[in-house]
XYZ file of C-alpha atoms in Angstrom:
463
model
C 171.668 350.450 112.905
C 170.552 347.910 110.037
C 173.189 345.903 108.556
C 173.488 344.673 105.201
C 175.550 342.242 103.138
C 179.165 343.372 101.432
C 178.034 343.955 97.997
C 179.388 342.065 95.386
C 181.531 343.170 91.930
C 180.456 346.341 90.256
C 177.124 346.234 88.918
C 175.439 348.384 85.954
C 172.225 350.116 86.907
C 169.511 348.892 85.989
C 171.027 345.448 84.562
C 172.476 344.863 87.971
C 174.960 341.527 87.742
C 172.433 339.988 85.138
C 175.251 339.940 82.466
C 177.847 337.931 84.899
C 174.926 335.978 85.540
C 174.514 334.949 81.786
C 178.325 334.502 81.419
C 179.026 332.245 84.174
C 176.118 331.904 87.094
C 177.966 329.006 89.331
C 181.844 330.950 88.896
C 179.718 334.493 89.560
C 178.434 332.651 92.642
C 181.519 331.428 93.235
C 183.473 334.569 93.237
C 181.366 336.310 95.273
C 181.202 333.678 98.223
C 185.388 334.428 98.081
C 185.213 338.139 97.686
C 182.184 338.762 100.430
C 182.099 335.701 102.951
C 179.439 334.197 104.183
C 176.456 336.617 103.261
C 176.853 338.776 99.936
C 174.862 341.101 98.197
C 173.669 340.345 94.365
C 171.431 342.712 91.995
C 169.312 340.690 89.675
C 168.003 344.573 87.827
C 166.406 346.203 90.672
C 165.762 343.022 92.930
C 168.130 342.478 95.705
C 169.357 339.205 96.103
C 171.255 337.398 99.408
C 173.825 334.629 98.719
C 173.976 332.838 101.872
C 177.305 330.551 101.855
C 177.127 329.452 105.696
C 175.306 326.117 106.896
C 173.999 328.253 109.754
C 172.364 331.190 107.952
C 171.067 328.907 105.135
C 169.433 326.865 108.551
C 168.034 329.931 109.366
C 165.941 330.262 105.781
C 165.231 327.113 105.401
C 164.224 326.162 108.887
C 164.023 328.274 112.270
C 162.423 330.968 109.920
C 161.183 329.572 107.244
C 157.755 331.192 108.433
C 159.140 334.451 107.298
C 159.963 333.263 103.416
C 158.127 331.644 101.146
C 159.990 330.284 97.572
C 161.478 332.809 95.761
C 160.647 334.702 92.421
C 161.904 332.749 89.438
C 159.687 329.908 90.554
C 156.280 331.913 88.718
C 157.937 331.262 85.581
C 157.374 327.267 85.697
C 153.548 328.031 86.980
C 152.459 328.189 83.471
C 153.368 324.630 83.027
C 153.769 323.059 87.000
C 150.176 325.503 87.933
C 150.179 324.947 91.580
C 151.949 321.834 92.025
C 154.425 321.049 95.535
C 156.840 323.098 93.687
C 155.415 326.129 93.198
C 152.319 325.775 95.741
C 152.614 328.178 99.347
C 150.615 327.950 102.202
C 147.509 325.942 102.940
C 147.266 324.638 99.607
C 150.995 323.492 99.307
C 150.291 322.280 102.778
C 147.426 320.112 102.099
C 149.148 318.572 98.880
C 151.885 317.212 100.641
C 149.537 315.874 102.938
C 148.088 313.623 100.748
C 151.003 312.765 98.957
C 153.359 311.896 101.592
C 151.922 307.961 102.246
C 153.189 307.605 98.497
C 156.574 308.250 99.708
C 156.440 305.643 102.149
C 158.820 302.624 102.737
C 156.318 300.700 102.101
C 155.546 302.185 98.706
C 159.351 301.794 97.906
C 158.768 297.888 98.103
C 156.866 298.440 95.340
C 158.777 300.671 93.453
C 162.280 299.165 93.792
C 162.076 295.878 91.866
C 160.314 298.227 88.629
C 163.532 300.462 89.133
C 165.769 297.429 88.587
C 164.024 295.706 85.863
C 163.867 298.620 83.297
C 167.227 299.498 84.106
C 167.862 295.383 83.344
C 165.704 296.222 79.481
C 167.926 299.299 79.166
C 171.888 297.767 79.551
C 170.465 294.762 77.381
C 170.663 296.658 74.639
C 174.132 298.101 75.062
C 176.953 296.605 73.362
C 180.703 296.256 74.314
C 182.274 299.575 72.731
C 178.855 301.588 71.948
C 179.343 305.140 71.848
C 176.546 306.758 73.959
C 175.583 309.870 75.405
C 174.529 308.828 79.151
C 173.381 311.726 80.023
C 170.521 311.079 77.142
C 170.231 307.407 78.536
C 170.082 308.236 82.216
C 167.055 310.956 81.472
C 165.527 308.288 78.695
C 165.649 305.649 81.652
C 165.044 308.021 84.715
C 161.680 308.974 82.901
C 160.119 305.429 82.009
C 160.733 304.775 85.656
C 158.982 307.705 87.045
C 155.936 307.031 84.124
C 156.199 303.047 85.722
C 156.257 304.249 89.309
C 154.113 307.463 89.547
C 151.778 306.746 86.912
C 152.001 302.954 85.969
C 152.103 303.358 81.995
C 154.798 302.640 79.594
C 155.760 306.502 77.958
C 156.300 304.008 74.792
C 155.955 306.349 71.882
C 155.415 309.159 74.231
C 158.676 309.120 75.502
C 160.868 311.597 73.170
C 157.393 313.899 73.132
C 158.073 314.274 77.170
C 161.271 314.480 77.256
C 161.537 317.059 74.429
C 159.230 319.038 76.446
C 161.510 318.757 79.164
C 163.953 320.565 77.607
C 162.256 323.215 76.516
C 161.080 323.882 79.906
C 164.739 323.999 80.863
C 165.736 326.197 78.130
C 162.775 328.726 78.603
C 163.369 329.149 82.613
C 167.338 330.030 82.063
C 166.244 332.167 79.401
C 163.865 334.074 82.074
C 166.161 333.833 84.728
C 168.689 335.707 83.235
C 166.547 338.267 82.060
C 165.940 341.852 83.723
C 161.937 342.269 82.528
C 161.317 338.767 80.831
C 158.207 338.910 78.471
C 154.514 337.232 79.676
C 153.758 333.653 78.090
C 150.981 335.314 75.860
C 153.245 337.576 74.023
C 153.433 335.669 70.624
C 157.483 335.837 70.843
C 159.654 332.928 69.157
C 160.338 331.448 72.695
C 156.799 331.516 74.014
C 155.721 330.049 70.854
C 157.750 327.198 71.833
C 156.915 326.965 75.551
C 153.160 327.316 74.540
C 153.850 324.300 72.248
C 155.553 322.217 74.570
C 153.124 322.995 77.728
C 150.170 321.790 75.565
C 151.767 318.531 74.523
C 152.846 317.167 78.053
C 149.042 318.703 79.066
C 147.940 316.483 76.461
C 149.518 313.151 77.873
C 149.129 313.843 81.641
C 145.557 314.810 80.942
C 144.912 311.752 79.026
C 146.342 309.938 81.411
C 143.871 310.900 84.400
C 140.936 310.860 82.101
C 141.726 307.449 81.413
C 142.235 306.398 84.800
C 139.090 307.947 85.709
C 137.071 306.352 82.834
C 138.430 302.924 83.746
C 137.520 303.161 87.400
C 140.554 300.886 88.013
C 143.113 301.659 90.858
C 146.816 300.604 90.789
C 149.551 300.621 93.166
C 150.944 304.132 91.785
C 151.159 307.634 92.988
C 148.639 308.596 90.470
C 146.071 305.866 92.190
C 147.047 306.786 95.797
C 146.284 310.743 94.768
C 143.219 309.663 93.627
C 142.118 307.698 96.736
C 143.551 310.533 99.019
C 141.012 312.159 100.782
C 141.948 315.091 103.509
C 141.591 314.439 106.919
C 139.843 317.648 107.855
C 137.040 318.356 104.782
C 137.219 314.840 103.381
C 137.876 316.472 99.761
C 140.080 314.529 97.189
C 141.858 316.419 93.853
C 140.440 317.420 91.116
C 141.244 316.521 87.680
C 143.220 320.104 87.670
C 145.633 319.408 91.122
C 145.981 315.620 89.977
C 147.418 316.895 86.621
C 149.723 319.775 88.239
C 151.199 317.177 90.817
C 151.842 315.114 87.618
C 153.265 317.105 85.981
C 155.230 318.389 88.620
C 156.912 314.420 90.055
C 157.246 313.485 86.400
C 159.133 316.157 85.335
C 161.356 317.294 88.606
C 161.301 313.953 89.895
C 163.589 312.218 87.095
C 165.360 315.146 85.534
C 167.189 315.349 89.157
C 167.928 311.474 89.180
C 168.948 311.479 85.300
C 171.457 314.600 86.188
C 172.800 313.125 89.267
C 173.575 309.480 87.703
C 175.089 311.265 84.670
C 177.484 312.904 87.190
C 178.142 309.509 88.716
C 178.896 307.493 85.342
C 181.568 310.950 84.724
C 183.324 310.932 87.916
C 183.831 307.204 88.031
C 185.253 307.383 84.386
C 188.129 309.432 86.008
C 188.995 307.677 89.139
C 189.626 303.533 88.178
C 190.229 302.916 91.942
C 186.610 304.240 92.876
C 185.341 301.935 89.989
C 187.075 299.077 91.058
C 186.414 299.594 94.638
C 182.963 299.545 93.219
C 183.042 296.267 91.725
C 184.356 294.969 94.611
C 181.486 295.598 96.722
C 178.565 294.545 93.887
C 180.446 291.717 93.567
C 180.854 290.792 97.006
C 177.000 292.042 98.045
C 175.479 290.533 94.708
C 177.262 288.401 92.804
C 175.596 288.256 89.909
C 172.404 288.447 90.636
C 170.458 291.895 90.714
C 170.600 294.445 93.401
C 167.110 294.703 95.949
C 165.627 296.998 97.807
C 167.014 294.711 101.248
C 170.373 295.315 99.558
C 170.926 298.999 99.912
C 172.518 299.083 103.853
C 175.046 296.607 102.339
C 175.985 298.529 99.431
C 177.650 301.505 101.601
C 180.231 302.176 98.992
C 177.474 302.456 95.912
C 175.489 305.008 98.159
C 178.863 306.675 99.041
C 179.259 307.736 95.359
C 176.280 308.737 94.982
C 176.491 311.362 97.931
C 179.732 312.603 96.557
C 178.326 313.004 93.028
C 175.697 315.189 94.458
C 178.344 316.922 96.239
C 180.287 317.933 93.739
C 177.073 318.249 91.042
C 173.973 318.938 93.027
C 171.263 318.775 90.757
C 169.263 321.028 92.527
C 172.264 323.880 92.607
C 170.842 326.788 94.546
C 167.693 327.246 96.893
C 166.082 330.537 96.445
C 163.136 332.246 98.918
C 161.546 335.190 99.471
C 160.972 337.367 103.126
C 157.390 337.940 103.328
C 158.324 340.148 106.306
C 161.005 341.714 107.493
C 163.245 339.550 109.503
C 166.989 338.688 109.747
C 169.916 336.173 109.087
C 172.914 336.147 111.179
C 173.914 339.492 112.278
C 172.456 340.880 108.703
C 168.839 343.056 108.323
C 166.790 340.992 105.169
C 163.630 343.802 104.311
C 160.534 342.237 103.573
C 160.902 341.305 99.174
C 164.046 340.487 99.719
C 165.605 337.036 97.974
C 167.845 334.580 99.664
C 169.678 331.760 97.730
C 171.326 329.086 99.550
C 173.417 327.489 97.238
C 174.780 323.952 97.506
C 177.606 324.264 94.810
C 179.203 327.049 96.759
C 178.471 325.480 100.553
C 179.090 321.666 99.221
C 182.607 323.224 97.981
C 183.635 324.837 100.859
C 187.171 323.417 102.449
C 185.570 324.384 106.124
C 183.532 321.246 105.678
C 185.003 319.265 103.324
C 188.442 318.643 103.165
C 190.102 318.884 99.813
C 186.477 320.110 98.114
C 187.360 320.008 94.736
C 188.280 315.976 94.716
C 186.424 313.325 94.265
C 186.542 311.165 97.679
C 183.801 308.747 98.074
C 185.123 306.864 101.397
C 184.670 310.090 103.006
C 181.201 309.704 103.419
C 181.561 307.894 106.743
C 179.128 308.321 109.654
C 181.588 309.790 111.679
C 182.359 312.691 109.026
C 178.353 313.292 108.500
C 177.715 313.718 112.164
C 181.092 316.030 112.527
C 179.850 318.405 109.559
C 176.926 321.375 110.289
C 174.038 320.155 109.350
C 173.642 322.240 106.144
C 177.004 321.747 104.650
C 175.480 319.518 102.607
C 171.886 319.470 101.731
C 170.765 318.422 98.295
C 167.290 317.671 98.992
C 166.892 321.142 100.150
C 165.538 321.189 103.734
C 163.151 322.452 106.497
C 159.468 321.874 106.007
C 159.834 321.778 102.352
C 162.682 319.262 101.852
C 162.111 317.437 98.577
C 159.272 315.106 99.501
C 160.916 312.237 96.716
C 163.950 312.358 98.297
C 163.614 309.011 99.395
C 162.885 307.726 96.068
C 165.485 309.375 94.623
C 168.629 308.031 96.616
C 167.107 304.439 96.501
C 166.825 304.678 92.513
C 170.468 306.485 92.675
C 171.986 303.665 93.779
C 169.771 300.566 92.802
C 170.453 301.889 89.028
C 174.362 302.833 89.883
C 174.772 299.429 91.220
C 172.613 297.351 88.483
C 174.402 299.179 85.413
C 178.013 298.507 87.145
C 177.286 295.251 86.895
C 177.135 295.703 83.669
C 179.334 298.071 82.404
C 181.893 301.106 82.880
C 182.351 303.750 80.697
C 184.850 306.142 79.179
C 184.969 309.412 78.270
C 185.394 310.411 74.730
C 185.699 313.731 72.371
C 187.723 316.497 72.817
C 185.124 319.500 74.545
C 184.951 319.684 78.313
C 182.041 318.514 80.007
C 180.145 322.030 81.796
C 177.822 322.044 84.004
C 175.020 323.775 82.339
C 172.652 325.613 85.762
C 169.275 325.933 84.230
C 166.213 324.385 86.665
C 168.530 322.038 87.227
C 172.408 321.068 86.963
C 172.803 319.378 83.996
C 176.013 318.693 81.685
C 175.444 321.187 78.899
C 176.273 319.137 75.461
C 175.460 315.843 77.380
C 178.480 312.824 78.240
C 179.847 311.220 75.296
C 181.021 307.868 76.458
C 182.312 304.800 75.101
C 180.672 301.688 76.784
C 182.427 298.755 77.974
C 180.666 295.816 78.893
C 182.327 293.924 81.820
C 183.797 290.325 80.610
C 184.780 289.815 83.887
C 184.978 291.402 87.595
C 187.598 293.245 87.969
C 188.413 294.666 84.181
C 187.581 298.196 84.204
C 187.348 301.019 81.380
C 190.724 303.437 82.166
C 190.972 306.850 83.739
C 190.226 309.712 81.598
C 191.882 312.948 81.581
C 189.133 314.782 80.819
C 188.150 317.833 83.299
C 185.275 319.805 83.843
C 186.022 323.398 83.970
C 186.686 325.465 86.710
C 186.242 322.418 88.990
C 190.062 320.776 89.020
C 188.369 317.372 89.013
């Protein structure tokens, strides 16, 4: 006889759950990982949807049968700006992209990228002063961005900047509006909303496309990802990109690849803000590893504790926040039938929160990233670069700029919380704070003086 998950609360036909979903997606989530266990049953209108909250079944989708998904519906709404980038690419095609673009990801390549990582991060704290209000969330995307633009493309955004990152954001904005819609409208309906996705997707067109034409024009080949796409040739046909896959893999590392980084070193500068004896213990290490010099690439095996609160920021604020695929047959997970449509989200804020793998989930606990505790956990108990064939290709990248940047700016400066409104996490693409971090800065006289513990709390989390 078929089995099928425990559904979840109540649900109103044909809406299904979409209006808990709109209230409150991570506590809906949440509730229905403690009401159903491990596998529970969600309605998003008519489409059935699988929360898996068990490292072993979310193994299962993601890799012993990852043949039998493929990613999940919500991803066609970013097509009409990513087109058929590693994102939102299947099959042969997704295949042969990642092919090519995998040497970029190389150690080697981070050689080249690590000292750019540290000096623009060295521009940006230069112009802080001692007792600046900021938002870091703003400064970590701002910063995050001219990185990728250095790394990826090797241009300065310059003017460009706010014009990318403004269309950013309404990316973000237009695929929670989708998401939490039963029957959301095509792009080419002339609605308020499309308008202003329309808009947005023809500015960042028009400075990724300009971009590539130039690079084309000049003939002249960097060190970047944009060169090395360029140069990539397939082993099998001998075919490089065209102008059109060259600007949706652009498009695609540009815009995923620091909107994760920006959310997860936002997270970083709020948790530390809380816990003085994490910062301290902090400034301890940088001190001891650096002195007073700037942190390297060869630096990063020293610098366990910096990469330890990194981990535990993306633990408790995974920037990618659920994983979400498709069956393209009809296959199973655990003891449970999954028909052929059906939609499976793995979802790290549930699993990374889960006291059967991490003790005391809701606190922040850096030191207990030790390699005794990793090898003791199931392997997907924690997985924020996703996993399986299609783990996040930059995830390199990403963890070395984590904690190159966490490490340079502590050198610098800590930070405290200000204003009265809770900090939320805000789940559109990805995890973001949802009125960004006010914080006051504090620029570091000497080692050892530290910004005090705020009593701020983000909600629903206990931290």
């Amino acid at each position: 006889m078929p089995r099928f998950p425990k559904s979840t609360l109540p649900s109103i036909w044909p809406f299904g759950h979409v209006a808990e979903l709109r209230r409150d997606m991570l506590g809906f989530f949440t509730r229905c990982a403690q009401e159903c266990g491990d596998i529970a049953l969600m309605k998003f209108g008519p489409r059935s949807v699988y929360l898996l909250n068990h490292p072993d079944h979310i193994e299962q989708a993601l890799v012993t049968r990852n043949r039998a998904f493929s990613k999940h519906f919500a991803f066609k709404y970013l097509r009409p700006l990513l087109g058929t980038g590693l994102l939102t690419a299947e099959g042969d095609h997704w295949l042969r992209q990642r092919r090519l673009m995998q040497p970029a990801f190389s150690r080697e390549s981070m050689n080249r990228y690590a000292p750019a990582m540290v000096e623009l991060t060295s521009n940006m704290v230069s112009g802080w002063c001692d007792g600046q209000p900021l938002d870091i969330h703003a400064e970590m995307t701002d910063l995050t961005l001219q990185i990728a633009a250095k790394t990826l493309l090797d241009i300065d955004l310059g003017d460009q900047l706010r014009q990318v990152a403004d269309g950013t954001d309404a990316v973000m904005d237009d695929f929670r509006l989708r998401l939490h819609s039963v029957a959301p409208l095509p792009i080419w309906i002339p609605t308020a909303q499309n308008r202003k996705m329309k808009q947005a997707r023809a500015q960042l067109n028009a400075v990724i496309e300009r971009i590539i034409a130039q690079r084309r024009q000049s003939g002249e080949m960097h060190s970047d990802l944009l060169s090395m796409m360029m140069r990539a040739r397939d082993e099998d046909d001998g075919r490089g990109m065209s102008d059109r896959q060259l600007r949706d893999e652009v498009m695609t590392l540009l815009l995923a690849g620091h909107e994760t980084t920006a959310n997860t070193l936002s997270w970083v500068w709020y948790l530390l803000a809380q816990h003085s004896e994490a910062a301290a213990k902090l400034q301890a290490e940088l001190q001891e590893v650096l002195g007073d010099r700037p942190p390297e690439l060869g630096d990063l095996p020293r610098l366990v504790f910096t990469e330890q609160i990194v981990k535990e920021a993306m633990r408790l604020f995974p920037p990618a926040y659920t994983i979400g695929r498709e069956a393209t047959e009809d296959t199973t997970i655990g003891e449970y039938d999954v028909p052929r449509g059906t939609t499976v989200f793995a979802c790290q804020w549930i699993v990374h929160r889960d006291s059967r793998w991490f003790p005391e989930p809701e606190q922040f606990q850096p030191q207990r990233w030790t390699e005794d505790f990793e090898q003791s956990r199931p392997k997907y108990a924690y997985f924020p670069f996703g996993g399986g064939p299609r783990v996040c290709i930059g995830n390199t990248f990403a963890m070395v700029e984590a904690v190159l940047l966490t490490a340079r700016i502590a050198q610098e400066f800590s930070f405290e919380l200000t204003g009265d409104k809770p900090i939320i996490p805000h789940a559109a693409v990805t995890l973001r704070p949802k009125d960004g971090i006010p914080v006051i800065a504090t620029r570091l006289a000497e080692r050892g003086i530290l910004a005090g513990a705020s009593s701020h709390r983000v909600r629903g989390t206990g931290l």
